[in-house]
C-alpha cells in the first residue's frame, strides 16, 4: 500500500479508532485503523461502487465486526468507507437491511453500522428503515449467481417516500451483487430516480 492510501486509512479516525488494529488487535497509534503490517494487505478497489478489495486485513476486520461481537468496528470501517468513497448528488443513504429475525440474532445490522458514520461524514440523511427485508433468505455463501438472484428476488420492500430521489444503498461486502440488485430493483419500482450502490469491500 502506498503512502497515499496509508494516509486515507488514517483520515477521520483520530477520535473514532480504538488503540488496537481492527484486524489483529496489535496496539496502534491513535488515528490508525490498522497496524502497518495489516495496512500493507488492504487493497483499494478499482471497480466502481466498492472502496476496497475483500481480502487480507480488511476481510479479517469485517469478519470480526460481524461474527466476533465487535460492532464498535463499524465506526472505524464506516469512516474508512467515507474517506475512500466519492458521494455527490445523493439524496439519502440506506443500508441493506437484515430480516428482523436475523437482526435479533446478531443484535446489529453491519451495513447500518457502516452507513451511519458514512452519512454523517458526507452530511446526507441516514435512513436505516427505508428498505425492509420482508422475506427471510437463506445464507448465500454456498449459492451461485443465479441461485443468489432467485434467493433475494422480492425480498425487499421500500418503506419511505423515494419518488424522484437518488438513493445510495450501502452494504459491507459484494460478492455477485445479487442482494444490491434486488434492493435497486425495489427502489426503482418505488419511484427512485437513481439508485447507486456502495460496499466497503468487493470479492475479487
Ligand atoms: Zn494488524
PDB file of C-alpha atoms and ligand atoms in Angstrom:
ATOM      1  CA  UNK A   1       0.000   0.000   0.000  1.00  0.00           C
ATOM      2  CA  UNK A   2       1.389   3.388  -0.956  1.00  0.00           C
ATOM      3  CA  UNK A   3       1.630   6.425   1.305  1.00  0.00           C
ATOM      4  CA  UNK A   4      -1.476   7.994  -0.180  1.00  0.00           C
ATOM      5  CA  UNK A   5      -3.672   5.111   0.912  1.00  0.00           C
ATOM      6  CA  UNK A   6      -2.000   4.800   4.263  1.00  0.00           C
ATOM      7  CA  UNK A   7      -2.896   8.452   4.689  1.00  0.00           C
ATOM      8  CA  UNK A   8      -6.504   7.837   3.724  1.00  0.00           C
ATOM      9  CA  UNK A   9      -6.716   4.977   6.204  1.00  0.00           C
ATOM     10  CA  UNK A  10      -5.897   7.486   8.894  1.00  0.00           C
ATOM     11  CA  UNK A  11      -8.286  10.229   7.816  1.00  0.00           C
ATOM     12  CA  UNK A  12     -11.011  10.961  10.288  1.00  0.00           C
ATOM     13  CA  UNK A  13     -10.056   8.196  12.670  1.00  0.00           C
ATOM     14  CA  UNK A  14      -8.330  10.167  15.367  1.00  0.00           C
ATOM     15  CA  UNK A  15     -11.389  10.293  17.623  1.00  0.00           C
ATOM     16  CA  UNK A  16     -13.077   7.106  16.494  1.00  0.00           C
ATOM     17  CA  UNK A  17     -10.466   4.408  16.436  1.00  0.00           C
ATOM     18  CA  UNK A  18      -9.679   2.058  19.288  1.00  0.00           C
ATOM     19  CA  UNK A  19      -5.998   1.872  20.197  1.00  0.00           C
ATOM     20  CA  UNK A  20      -5.781  -1.552  18.559  1.00  0.00           C
ATOM     21  CA  UNK A  21      -5.609  -2.755  14.955  1.00  0.00           C
ATOM     22  CA  UNK A  22      -9.080  -3.535  13.542  1.00  0.00           C
ATOM     23  CA  UNK A  23      -7.789  -6.817  12.137  1.00  0.00           C
ATOM     24  CA  UNK A  24      -5.215  -8.272  14.547  1.00  0.00           C
ATOM     25  CA  UNK A  25      -5.645  -6.274  17.802  1.00  0.00           C
ATOM     26  CA  UNK A  26      -1.994  -5.194  17.849  1.00  0.00           C
ATOM     27  CA  UNK A  27      -1.624  -1.871  19.611  1.00  0.00           C
ATOM     28  CA  UNK A  28      -1.527   1.011  17.130  1.00  0.00           C
ATOM     29  CA  UNK A  29      -1.213   4.745  17.452  1.00  0.00           C
ATOM     30  CA  UNK A  30      -4.278   6.942  17.771  1.00  0.00           C
ATOM     31  CA  UNK A  31      -5.828   7.595  14.377  1.00  0.00           C
ATOM     32  CA  UNK A  32      -4.808   4.325  12.741  1.00  0.00           C
ATOM     33  CA  UNK A  33      -7.351   1.683  11.698  1.00  0.00           C
ATOM     34  CA  UNK A  34      -4.735  -0.978  11.003  1.00  0.00           C
ATOM     35  CA  UNK A  35      -1.210  -1.726  12.172  1.00  0.00           C
ATOM     36  CA  UNK A  36       1.402  -1.189   9.457  1.00  0.00           C
ATOM     37  CA  UNK A  37       1.683  -4.930   8.780  1.00  0.00           C
ATOM     38  CA  UNK A  38      -2.092  -5.290   8.240  1.00  0.00           C
ATOM     39  CA  UNK A  39      -2.379  -1.985   6.323  1.00  0.00           C
ATOM     40  CA  UNK A  40       0.001  -3.476   3.765  1.00  0.00           C
ATOM     41  CA  UNK A  41      -2.611  -6.127   2.925  1.00  0.00           C
ATOM     42  CA  UNK A  42      -5.501  -3.654   2.394  1.00  0.00           C
ATOM     43  CA  UNK A  43      -6.082  -3.022  -1.302  1.00  0.00           C
ATOM     44  CA  UNK A  44      -8.132  -0.195  -2.779  1.00  0.00           C
ATOM     45  CA  UNK A  45     -10.763  -1.438  -5.228  1.00  0.00           C
ATOM     46  CA  UNK A  46     -10.565  -0.148  -8.778  1.00  0.00           C
ATOM     47  CA  UNK A  47     -14.153  -1.084  -9.610  1.00  0.00           C
ATOM     48  CA  UNK A  48     -16.964   1.402  -9.121  1.00  0.00           C
ATOM     49  CA  UNK A  49     -19.092   1.177  -6.039  1.00  0.00           C
ATOM     50  CA  UNK A  50     -16.530  -0.576  -3.858  1.00  0.00           C
ATOM     51  CA  UNK A  51     -13.960   1.033  -1.598  1.00  0.00           C
ATOM     52  CA  UNK A  52     -11.634  -1.909  -1.012  1.00  0.00           C
ATOM     53  CA  UNK A  53     -10.892  -5.427  -2.230  1.00  0.00           C
ATOM     54  CA  UNK A  54     -12.193  -8.148   0.089  1.00  0.00           C
ATOM     55  CA  UNK A  55      -9.166  -9.948   1.491  1.00  0.00           C
ATOM     56  CA  UNK A  56      -6.289  -9.655   3.929  1.00  0.00           C
ATOM     57  CA  UNK A  57      -6.791  -7.456   6.960  1.00  0.00           C
ATOM     58  CA  UNK A  58      -9.983  -5.930   5.548  1.00  0.00           C
ATOM     59  CA  UNK A  59     -11.640  -9.367   5.433  1.00  0.00           C
ATOM     60  CA  UNK A  60     -10.432 -10.073   8.974  1.00  0.00           C
ATOM     61  CA  UNK A  61     -11.856  -6.789  10.258  1.00  0.00           C
ATOM     62  CA  UNK A  62     -15.247  -7.343   8.562  1.00  0.00           C
ATOM     63  CA  UNK A  63     -15.467 -10.892   9.918  1.00  0.00           C
ATOM     64  CA  UNK A  64     -14.578  -9.640  13.377  1.00  0.00           C
ATOM     65  CA  UNK A  65     -17.248  -6.927  13.177  1.00  0.00           C
ATOM     66  CA  UNK A  66     -19.988  -9.314  12.010  1.00  0.00           C
ATOM     67  CA  UNK A  67     -19.258 -12.539  13.827  1.00  0.00           C
ATOM     68  CA  UNK A  68     -16.793 -11.577  16.557  1.00  0.00           C
ATOM     69  CA  UNK A  69     -19.184  -9.371  18.516  1.00  0.00           C
ATOM     70  CA  UNK A  70     -17.298  -6.182  17.609  1.00  0.00           C
ATOM     71  CA  UNK A  71     -19.974  -3.772  16.317  1.00  0.00           C
ATOM     72  CA  UNK A  72     -17.703  -0.933  17.508  1.00  0.00           C
ATOM     73  CA  UNK A  73     -15.540  -1.636  14.446  1.00  0.00           C
ATOM     74  CA  UNK A  74     -18.402  -0.320  12.300  1.00  0.00           C
ATOM     75  CA  UNK A  75     -17.444   3.255  13.184  1.00  0.00           C
ATOM     76  CA  UNK A  76     -13.835   2.733  12.153  1.00  0.00           C
ATOM     77  CA  UNK A  77     -14.691   0.881   8.949  1.00  0.00           C
ATOM     78  CA  UNK A  78     -17.506   3.341   8.163  1.00  0.00           C
ATOM     79  CA  UNK A  79     -15.035   6.225   8.493  1.00  0.00           C
ATOM     80  CA  UNK A  80     -12.693   4.407   6.096  1.00  0.00           C
ATOM     81  CA  UNK A  81     -15.577   3.973   3.658  1.00  0.00           C
ATOM     82  CA  UNK A  82     -16.343   7.698   3.870  1.00  0.00           C
ATOM     83  CA  UNK A  83     -12.700   8.542   3.235  1.00  0.00           C
ATOM     84  CA  UNK A  84     -12.422   6.280   0.197  1.00  0.00           C
ATOM     85  CA  UNK A  85     -15.781   6.935  -1.485  1.00  0.00           C
ATOM     86  CA  UNK A  86     -16.889   9.865  -3.614  1.00  0.00           C
ATOM     87  CA  UNK A  87     -20.516  10.736  -2.941  1.00  0.00           C
ATOM     88  CA  UNK A  88     -22.107  13.553  -4.880  1.00  0.00           C
ATOM     89  CA  UNK A  89     -25.732  14.189  -5.708  1.00  0.00           C
ATOM     90  CA  UNK A  90     -27.087  11.561  -3.290  1.00  0.00           C
ATOM     91  CA  UNK A  91     -30.345  12.493  -1.517  1.00  0.00           C
ATOM     92  CA  UNK A  92     -30.434   9.743   1.095  1.00  0.00           C
ATOM     93  CA  UNK A  93     -28.250   6.849   2.314  1.00  0.00           C
ATOM     94  CA  UNK A  94     -29.851   3.491   3.174  1.00  0.00           C
ATOM     95  CA  UNK A  95     -28.206   0.303   4.459  1.00  0.00           C
ATOM     96  CA  UNK A  96     -29.110  -3.130   3.104  1.00  0.00           C
ATOM     97  CA  UNK A  97     -31.458  -4.396   5.817  1.00  0.00           C
ATOM     98  CA  UNK A  98     -31.362  -7.677   7.665  1.00  0.00           C
ATOM     99  CA  UNK A  99     -34.561  -9.638   8.167  1.00  0.00           C
ATOM    100  CA  UNK A 100     -35.910  -8.809  11.660  1.00  0.00           C
ATOM    101  CA  UNK A 101     -35.235 -12.371  12.824  1.00  0.00           C
ATOM    102  CA  UNK A 102     -31.574 -12.157  11.761  1.00  0.00           C
ATOM    103  CA  UNK A 103     -31.307  -8.705  13.314  1.00  0.00           C
ATOM    104  CA  UNK A 104     -32.430 -10.079  16.676  1.00  0.00           C
ATOM    105  CA  UNK A 105     -29.960 -12.982  16.382  1.00  0.00           C
ATOM    106  CA  UNK A 106     -26.975 -10.747  15.573  1.00  0.00           C
ATOM    107  CA  UNK A 107     -28.016  -7.733  17.596  1.00  0.00           C
ATOM    108  CA  UNK A 108     -26.984  -5.223  14.930  1.00  0.00           C
ATOM    109  CA  UNK A 109     -27.029  -4.663  11.172  1.00  0.00           C
ATOM    110  CA  UNK A 110     -23.428  -4.408   9.953  1.00  0.00           C
ATOM    111  CA  UNK A 111     -24.476  -2.404   6.870  1.00  0.00           C
ATOM    112  CA  UNK A 112     -26.168   0.173   9.076  1.00  0.00           C
ATOM    113  CA  UNK A 113     -23.043   0.355  11.265  1.00  0.00           C
ATOM    114  CA  UNK A 114     -21.092   1.370   8.136  1.00  0.00           C
ATOM    115  CA  UNK A 115     -23.747   3.596   6.538  1.00  0.00           C
ATOM    116  CA  UNK A 116     -24.397   5.743   9.629  1.00  0.00           C
ATOM    117  CA  UNK A 117     -20.886   7.216  10.017  1.00  0.00           C
ATOM    118  CA  UNK A 118     -20.663   7.481   6.234  1.00  0.00           C
ATOM    119  CA  UNK A 119     -23.877   9.548   6.093  1.00  0.00           C
ATOM    120  CA  UNK A 120     -22.642  11.741   8.918  1.00  0.00           C
ATOM    121  CA  UNK A 121     -19.275  12.296   7.215  1.00  0.00           C
ATOM    122  CA  UNK A 122     -20.818  13.289   3.891  1.00  0.00           C
ATOM    123  CA  UNK A 123     -23.741  15.154   5.511  1.00  0.00           C
ATOM    124  CA  UNK A 124     -26.556  13.192   3.913  1.00  0.00           C
ATOM    125  CA  UNK A 125     -29.689  11.806   5.600  1.00  0.00           C
ATOM    126  CA  UNK A 126     -29.283   8.297   7.031  1.00  0.00           C
ATOM    127  CA  UNK A 127     -32.405   6.175   6.544  1.00  0.00           C
ATOM    128  CA  UNK A 128     -31.979   2.815   8.316  1.00  0.00           C
ATOM    129  CA  UNK A 129     -35.610   1.815   7.778  1.00  0.00           C
ATOM    130  CA  UNK A 130     -36.006   2.981   4.192  1.00  0.00           C
ATOM    131  CA  UNK A 131     -35.590  -0.609   2.985  1.00  0.00           C
ATOM    132  CA  UNK A 132     -37.122  -3.605   4.743  1.00  0.00           C
ATOM    133  CA  UNK A 133     -36.300  -7.273   4.196  1.00  0.00           C
ATOM    134  CA  UNK A 134     -39.770  -8.800   4.198  1.00  0.00           C
ATOM    135  CA  UNK A 135     -38.756 -12.385   3.463  1.00  0.00           C
ATOM    136  CA  UNK A 136     -36.078 -14.302   5.376  1.00  0.00           C
ATOM    137  CA  UNK A 137     -33.428 -15.524   2.932  1.00  0.00           C
ATOM    138  CA  UNK A 138     -31.056 -18.466   3.470  1.00  0.00           C
ATOM    139  CA  UNK A 139     -27.365 -17.598   3.756  1.00  0.00           C
ATOM    140  CA  UNK A 140     -25.930 -17.141   0.283  1.00  0.00           C
ATOM    141  CA  UNK A 141     -22.421 -18.419   0.869  1.00  0.00           C
ATOM    142  CA  UNK A 142     -22.876 -21.730  -0.955  1.00  0.00           C
ATOM    143  CA  UNK A 143     -25.057 -20.389  -3.784  1.00  0.00           C
ATOM    144  CA  UNK A 144     -24.006 -19.472  -7.324  1.00  0.00           C
ATOM    145  CA  UNK A 145     -25.025 -16.224  -9.009  1.00  0.00           C
ATOM    146  CA  UNK A 146     -28.348 -17.461 -10.443  1.00  0.00           C
ATOM    147  CA  UNK A 147     -29.306 -19.076  -7.138  1.00  0.00           C
ATOM    148  CA  UNK A 148     -28.435 -15.890  -5.249  1.00  0.00           C
ATOM    149  CA  UNK A 149     -30.634 -13.804  -7.537  1.00  0.00           C
ATOM    150  CA  UNK A 150     -33.559 -16.177  -7.013  1.00  0.00           C
ATOM    151  CA  UNK A 151     -32.851 -16.221  -3.278  1.00  0.00           C
ATOM    152  CA  UNK A 152     -33.243 -12.452  -2.852  1.00  0.00           C
ATOM    153  CA  UNK A 153     -35.814 -11.701  -5.577  1.00  0.00           C
ATOM    154  CA  UNK A 154     -38.734  -9.869  -3.978  1.00  0.00           C
ATOM    155  CA  UNK A 155     -37.103  -9.978  -0.547  1.00  0.00           C
ATOM    156  CA  UNK A 156     -37.028  -6.177  -0.125  1.00  0.00           C
ATOM    157  CA  UNK A 157     -39.709  -3.535   0.243  1.00  0.00           C
ATOM    158  CA  UNK A 158     -39.389   0.244   0.271  1.00  0.00           C
ATOM    159  CA  UNK A 159     -40.932   1.832   3.362  1.00  0.00           C
ATOM    160  CA  UNK A 160     -40.287   5.532   2.686  1.00  0.00           C
ATOM    161  CA  UNK A 161     -41.091   8.068   0.004  1.00  0.00           C
ATOM    162  CA  UNK A 162     -38.340   7.900  -2.624  1.00  0.00           C
ATOM    163  CA  UNK A 163     -40.054   9.277  -5.736  1.00  0.00           C
ATOM    164  CA  UNK A 164     -37.582  11.341  -7.754  1.00  0.00           C
ATOM    165  CA  UNK A 165     -34.736  10.761  -5.287  1.00  0.00           C
ATOM    166  CA  UNK A 166     -31.183   9.486  -5.738  1.00  0.00           C
ATOM    167  CA  UNK A 167     -30.690   6.724  -3.161  1.00  0.00           C
ATOM    168  CA  UNK A 168     -27.310   5.297  -2.133  1.00  0.00           C
ATOM    169  CA  UNK A 169     -27.565   1.719  -0.826  1.00  0.00           C
ATOM    170  CA  UNK A 170     -24.682   0.588   1.406  1.00  0.00           C
ATOM    171  CA  UNK A 171     -23.568  -2.961   2.181  1.00  0.00           C
ATOM    172  CA  UNK A 172     -20.479  -4.458   3.785  1.00  0.00           C
ATOM    173  CA  UNK A 173     -19.411  -6.959   1.111  1.00  0.00           C
ATOM    174  CA  UNK A 174     -20.394  -7.502  -2.513  1.00  0.00           C
ATOM    175  CA  UNK A 175     -19.876 -10.964  -3.962  1.00  0.00           C
ATOM    176  CA  UNK A 176     -22.156 -11.347  -7.000  1.00  0.00           C
ATOM    177  CA  UNK A 177     -24.157  -8.163  -6.403  1.00  0.00           C
ATOM    178  CA  UNK A 178     -27.471 -10.069  -6.282  1.00  0.00           C
ATOM    179  CA  UNK A 179     -28.579  -8.517  -2.972  1.00  0.00           C
ATOM    180  CA  UNK A 180     -27.822  -4.969  -4.099  1.00  0.00           C
ATOM    181  CA  UNK A 181     -29.574  -5.600  -7.424  1.00  0.00           C
ATOM    182  CA  UNK A 182     -32.700  -6.713  -5.550  1.00  0.00           C
ATOM    183  CA  UNK A 183     -32.596  -3.525  -3.430  1.00  0.00           C
ATOM    184  CA  UNK A 184     -32.069  -1.403  -6.547  1.00  0.00           C
ATOM    185  CA  UNK A 185     -34.999  -3.050  -8.287  1.00  0.00           C
ATOM    186  CA  UNK A 186     -37.339  -2.406  -5.335  1.00  0.00           C
ATOM    187  CA  UNK A 187     -36.262   1.251  -5.152  1.00  0.00           C
ATOM    188  CA  UNK A 188     -36.740   1.874  -8.878  1.00  0.00           C
ATOM    189  CA  UNK A 189     -40.197   0.284  -8.755  1.00  0.00           C
ATOM    190  CA  UNK A 190     -40.995   2.613  -5.821  1.00  0.00           C
ATOM    191  CA  UNK A 191     -40.093   5.608  -7.990  1.00  0.00           C
ATOM    192  CA  UNK A 192     -36.471   6.417  -7.137  1.00  0.00           C
ATOM    193  CA  UNK A 193     -34.874   8.495  -9.883  1.00  0.00           C
ATOM    194  CA  UNK A 194     -31.485   6.870  -9.444  1.00  0.00           C
ATOM    195  CA  UNK A 195     -30.015   4.116  -7.281  1.00  0.00           C
ATOM    196  CA  UNK A 196     -26.314   3.844  -6.532  1.00  0.00           C
ATOM    197  CA  UNK A 197     -24.624   1.161  -4.503  1.00  0.00           C
ATOM    198  CA  UNK A 198     -21.522   1.258  -2.333  1.00  0.00           C
ATOM    199  CA  UNK A 199     -19.780  -1.531  -0.454  1.00  0.00           C
ATOM    200  CA  UNK A 200     -16.843  -1.476   1.909  1.00  0.00           C
ATOM    201  CA  UNK A 201     -15.235  -4.430   0.137  1.00  0.00           C
ATOM    202  CA  UNK A 202     -15.795  -6.375  -3.046  1.00  0.00           C
ATOM    203  CA  UNK A 203     -14.841 -10.016  -3.513  1.00  0.00           C
ATOM    204  CA  UNK A 204     -12.090 -10.210  -6.177  1.00  0.00           C
TER     205      UNK A 204
HETATM  206 ZN1  LIG B   1      -2.872  -5.569  12.459  1.00  0.00          ZN
END
